[in-house]
Structure formats: C-alpha cells, structure tokens
Amino acid sequence: QVQLVESGGGLVQAGGSLRLSCAASGTFRSINVMRWYRQPPGKQRDLVAAIFSDGRSNIVDSLKGRFAISRDNAKNIAYLQMNSLKPEDTAVYYCNADIFAVLGLASRWGQGTQVTVSS
C-alpha cells in the first residue's frame, strides 16, 4: 500500500515562512508527478503547485514569487516552500501523487496538514 504523509504545517505570523514535506512510502516503482493542493475553510480544494520526476514544475500564477516546489527523488519527498505568508494562505494543504505501483498507475492523497497564518 502506498501512502503519502504531509508534515511541516503549523501556526505562523504573517510574513513568515513554512516548508511542507510530503513523503511517499510503501511499495511502488516510481512517482510521476507530485502536487500540492490547498483547501481554505469553507472553500474548494485548489491546485497550488506540481513537479514532475524530471524536475519540471509549475506554480499557480498568484503564488509565484512566494511559493516554490521541489523534490528529492531519491527520498521520494516533495517540498513546498512558502514565504511571505499571508492570512489568506490559511488552509489545509494536501499532497497528491501519481504513482507507478505494482498494479499500475495510481493516484494517492495525503491526509493534509493545517497551515494557519495569523495577522
């Protein structure tokens, strides 16, 4: 069974930084794309960033310059570096990955990590 576990969330003041981690574990051949989503209270879950195994990445335009995504393929971990945080960044942040498991390609979600930015 493949699992994704996020960590690094917490409470931070506006202007601060956090780095989220998403670690994949279990039995699988490789991971194609890893993504970060976020879901603010009472709102839908939206894509934040994505990174492919070859290092290509995308950040949603509204977050460029503040957020960055990276990945350690050897450790099967994706990171989301968040700088200059704002109260509107408050959300549950979820990791999602397309994983080449034993039986084929599968999409997996983590349980989410809460990020709260105080003003």
PDB file of C-alpha atoms in Angstrom:
ATOM      1  CA  GLN A   1       0.000   0.000   0.000  1.00  0.00           C
ATOM      2  CA  VAL A   2       1.359   3.392  -0.999  1.00  0.00           C
ATOM      3  CA  GLN A   3       0.972   6.230   1.469  1.00  0.00           C
ATOM      4  CA  LEU A   4       1.661   9.951   1.373  1.00  0.00           C
ATOM      5  CA  VAL A   5       2.338  11.750   4.617  1.00  0.00           C
ATOM      6  CA  GLU A   6       2.498  15.523   4.851  1.00  0.00           C
ATOM      7  CA  SER A   7       4.292  17.406   7.584  1.00  0.00           C
ATOM      8  CA  GLY A   8       5.534  20.881   8.372  1.00  0.00           C
ATOM      9  CA  GLY A   9       2.285  22.725   8.854  1.00  0.00           C
ATOM     10  CA  GLY A  10       1.558  24.918  11.820  1.00  0.00           C
ATOM     11  CA  LEU A  11       0.798  28.399  13.041  1.00  0.00           C
ATOM     12  CA  VAL A  12       2.884  31.252  11.700  1.00  0.00           C
ATOM     13  CA  GLN A  13       2.618  35.026  11.716  1.00  0.00           C
ATOM     14  CA  ALA A  14       2.016  36.934   8.521  1.00  0.00           C
ATOM     15  CA  GLY A  15       5.281  37.434   6.678  1.00  0.00           C
ATOM     16  CA  GLY A  16       6.732  34.218   7.995  1.00  0.00           C
ATOM     17  CA  SER A  17       7.747  31.049   6.204  1.00  0.00           C
ATOM     18  CA  LEU A  18       6.980  27.364   6.351  1.00  0.00           C
ATOM     19  CA  ARG A  19       8.265  24.367   4.464  1.00  0.00           C
ATOM     20  CA  LEU A  20       5.884  21.493   3.942  1.00  0.00           C
ATOM     21  CA  SER A  21       7.060  17.983   3.197  1.00  0.00           C
ATOM     22  CA  CYS A  22       5.262  15.107   1.515  1.00  0.00           C
ATOM     23  CA  ALA A  23       6.857  11.710   1.910  1.00  0.00           C
ATOM     24  CA  ALA A  24       5.785   8.678  -0.078  1.00  0.00           C
ATOM     25  CA  SER A  25       6.167   5.229   1.412  1.00  0.00           C
ATOM     26  CA  GLY A  26       5.208   1.691   0.526  1.00  0.00           C
ATOM     27  CA  THR A  27       5.844  -0.493  -2.474  1.00  0.00           C
ATOM     28  CA  PHE A  28       5.956   1.219  -5.854  1.00  0.00           C
ATOM     29  CA  ARG A  29       8.162   1.529  -8.890  1.00  0.00           C
ATOM     30  CA  SER A  30       8.354   5.270  -9.277  1.00  0.00           C
ATOM     31  CA  ILE A  31       6.475   8.506  -8.815  1.00  0.00           C
ATOM     32  CA  ASN A  32       5.494  10.554 -11.826  1.00  0.00           C
ATOM     33  CA  VAL A  33       4.078  13.871 -10.710  1.00  0.00           C
ATOM     34  CA  MET A  34       3.693  15.196  -7.176  1.00  0.00           C
ATOM     35  CA  ARG A  35       1.295  18.030  -6.452  1.00  0.00           C
ATOM     36  CA  TRP A  36       0.299  20.311  -3.635  1.00  0.00           C
ATOM     37  CA  TYR A  37      -3.300  21.436  -3.201  1.00  0.00           C
ATOM     38  CA  ARG A  38      -4.860  23.603  -0.542  1.00  0.00           C
ATOM     39  CA  GLN A  39      -8.342  23.960   0.827  1.00  0.00           C
ATOM     40  CA  PRO A  40      -9.217  27.097   2.801  1.00  0.00           C
ATOM     41  CA  PRO A  41     -12.057  26.862   5.328  1.00  0.00           C
ATOM     42  CA  GLY A  42     -15.381  26.564   3.545  1.00  0.00           C
ATOM     43  CA  LYS A  43     -13.830  26.632   0.102  1.00  0.00           C
ATOM     44  CA  GLN A  44     -12.883  24.147  -2.567  1.00  0.00           C
ATOM     45  CA  ARG A  45      -9.566  22.403  -2.879  1.00  0.00           C
ATOM     46  CA  ASP A  46      -7.328  24.084  -5.432  1.00  0.00           C
ATOM     47  CA  LEU A  47      -4.038  23.183  -7.051  1.00  0.00           C
ATOM     48  CA  VAL A  48      -1.019  25.087  -5.752  1.00  0.00           C
ATOM     49  CA  ALA A  49       1.963  23.508  -7.479  1.00  0.00           C
ATOM     50  CA  ALA A  50       3.154  20.427  -9.304  1.00  0.00           C
ATOM     51  CA  ILE A  51       6.527  18.856 -10.024  1.00  0.00           C
ATOM     52  CA  PHE A  52       7.443  16.026 -12.347  1.00  0.00           C
ATOM     53  CA  SER A  53      10.119  13.415 -11.860  1.00  0.00           C
ATOM     54  CA  ASP A  54      12.405  15.222 -14.309  1.00  0.00           C
ATOM     55  CA  GLY A  55      12.221  18.408 -12.275  1.00  0.00           C
ATOM     56  CA  ARG A  56       9.787  20.367 -14.396  1.00  0.00           C
ATOM     57  CA  SER A  57       7.459  22.294 -12.150  1.00  0.00           C
ATOM     58  CA  ASN A  58       4.603  24.735 -12.111  1.00  0.00           C
ATOM     59  CA  ILE A  59       3.261  27.144  -9.510  1.00  0.00           C
ATOM     60  CA  VAL A  60      -0.100  28.806  -9.891  1.00  0.00           C
ATOM     61  CA  ASP A  61       0.422  32.349 -11.105  1.00  0.00           C
ATOM     62  CA  SER A  62      -0.996  34.018  -7.995  1.00  0.00           C
ATOM     63  CA  LEU A  63       1.608  32.305  -5.801  1.00  0.00           C
ATOM     64  CA  LYS A  64       4.679  32.697  -7.956  1.00  0.00           C
ATOM     65  CA  GLY A  65       7.410  34.567  -6.173  1.00  0.00           C
ATOM     66  CA  ARG A  66       6.269  33.408  -2.735  1.00  0.00           C
ATOM     67  CA  PHE A  67       5.887  29.642  -3.072  1.00  0.00           C
ATOM     68  CA  ALA A  68       8.314  27.118  -4.531  1.00  0.00           C
ATOM     69  CA  ILE A  69       8.078  23.389  -5.075  1.00  0.00           C
ATOM     70  CA  SER A  70      10.985  20.984  -5.065  1.00  0.00           C
ATOM     71  CA  ARG A  71      11.549  17.297  -4.894  1.00  0.00           C
ATOM     72  CA  ASP A  72      14.065  14.710  -3.754  1.00  0.00           C
ATOM     73  CA  ASN A  73      13.562  11.696  -5.998  1.00  0.00           C
ATOM     74  CA  ALA A  74      15.979   9.550  -4.011  1.00  0.00           C
ATOM     75  CA  LYS A  75      13.918  10.040  -0.857  1.00  0.00           C
ATOM     76  CA  ASN A  76      10.528  10.216  -2.590  1.00  0.00           C
ATOM     77  CA  ILE A  77       9.768  13.529  -0.904  1.00  0.00           C
ATOM     78  CA  ALA A  78       8.243  16.690  -2.299  1.00  0.00           C
ATOM     79  CA  TYR A  79       8.555  20.046  -0.590  1.00  0.00           C
ATOM     80  CA  LEU A  80       6.555  23.234  -0.688  1.00  0.00           C
ATOM     81  CA  GLN A  81       8.469  26.275   0.478  1.00  0.00           C
ATOM     82  CA  MET A  82       6.098  29.066   1.431  1.00  0.00           C
ATOM     83  CA  ASN A  83       7.463  32.536   2.090  1.00  0.00           C
ATOM     84  CA  SER A  84       5.892  35.889   2.912  1.00  0.00           C
ATOM     85  CA  LEU A  85       2.826  34.084   4.140  1.00  0.00           C
ATOM     86  CA  LYS A  86      -0.478  35.906   4.309  1.00  0.00           C
ATOM     87  CA  PRO A  87      -3.627  35.203   6.328  1.00  0.00           C
ATOM     88  CA  GLU A  88      -5.340  34.156   3.105  1.00  0.00           C
ATOM     89  CA  ASP A  89      -2.838  31.311   2.785  1.00  0.00           C
ATOM     90  CA  THR A  90      -4.545  29.675   5.735  1.00  0.00           C
ATOM     91  CA  ALA A  91      -5.755  26.272   4.571  1.00  0.00           C
ATOM     92  CA  VAL A  92      -5.296  22.564   4.826  1.00  0.00           C
ATOM     93  CA  TYR A  93      -2.529  21.647   2.427  1.00  0.00           C
ATOM     94  CA  TYR A  94      -2.737  18.283   0.716  1.00  0.00           C
ATOM     95  CA  CYS A  95      -0.184  16.285  -1.207  1.00  0.00           C
ATOM     96  CA  ASN A  96      -1.213  14.253  -4.233  1.00  0.00           C
ATOM     97  CA  ALA A  97       0.918  11.989  -6.393  1.00  0.00           C
ATOM     98  CA  ASP A  98       0.596   9.812  -9.461  1.00  0.00           C
ATOM     99  CA  ILE A  99       2.476   6.679  -8.554  1.00  0.00           C
ATOM    100  CA  PHE A 100       3.529   3.740 -10.660  1.00  0.00           C
ATOM    101  CA  ALA A 101       2.567   1.000  -8.228  1.00  0.00           C
ATOM    102  CA  VAL A 102       2.752  -2.758  -8.699  1.00  0.00           C
ATOM    103  CA  LEU A 103      -0.636  -2.932 -10.422  1.00  0.00           C
ATOM    104  CA  GLY A 104      -0.247   0.221 -12.469  1.00  0.00           C
ATOM    105  CA  LEU A 105      -0.608   3.968 -12.187  1.00  0.00           C
ATOM    106  CA  ALA A 106      -2.460   5.125  -9.100  1.00  0.00           C
ATOM    107  CA  SER A 107      -3.307   8.484  -7.588  1.00  0.00           C
ATOM    108  CA  ARG A 108      -2.788   8.896  -3.879  1.00  0.00           C
ATOM    109  CA  TRP A 109      -3.621  11.663  -1.406  1.00  0.00           C
ATOM    110  CA  GLY A 110      -2.133  12.501   1.909  1.00  0.00           C
ATOM    111  CA  GLN A 111      -4.173  13.306   4.993  1.00  0.00           C
ATOM    112  CA  GLY A 112      -3.371  17.006   4.837  1.00  0.00           C
ATOM    113  CA  THR A 113      -1.510  19.395   7.079  1.00  0.00           C
ATOM    114  CA  GLN A 114      -3.005  22.564   8.552  1.00  0.00           C
ATOM    115  CA  VAL A 115      -1.355  25.893   7.865  1.00  0.00           C
ATOM    116  CA  THR A 116      -2.642  28.866   9.819  1.00  0.00           C
ATOM    117  CA  VAL A 117      -1.310  32.353   9.196  1.00  0.00           C
ATOM    118  CA  SER A 118      -2.154  34.958  11.811  1.00  0.00           C
ATOM    119  CA  SER A 119      -2.346  38.656  11.041  1.00  0.00           C
TER     120      SER A 119
END
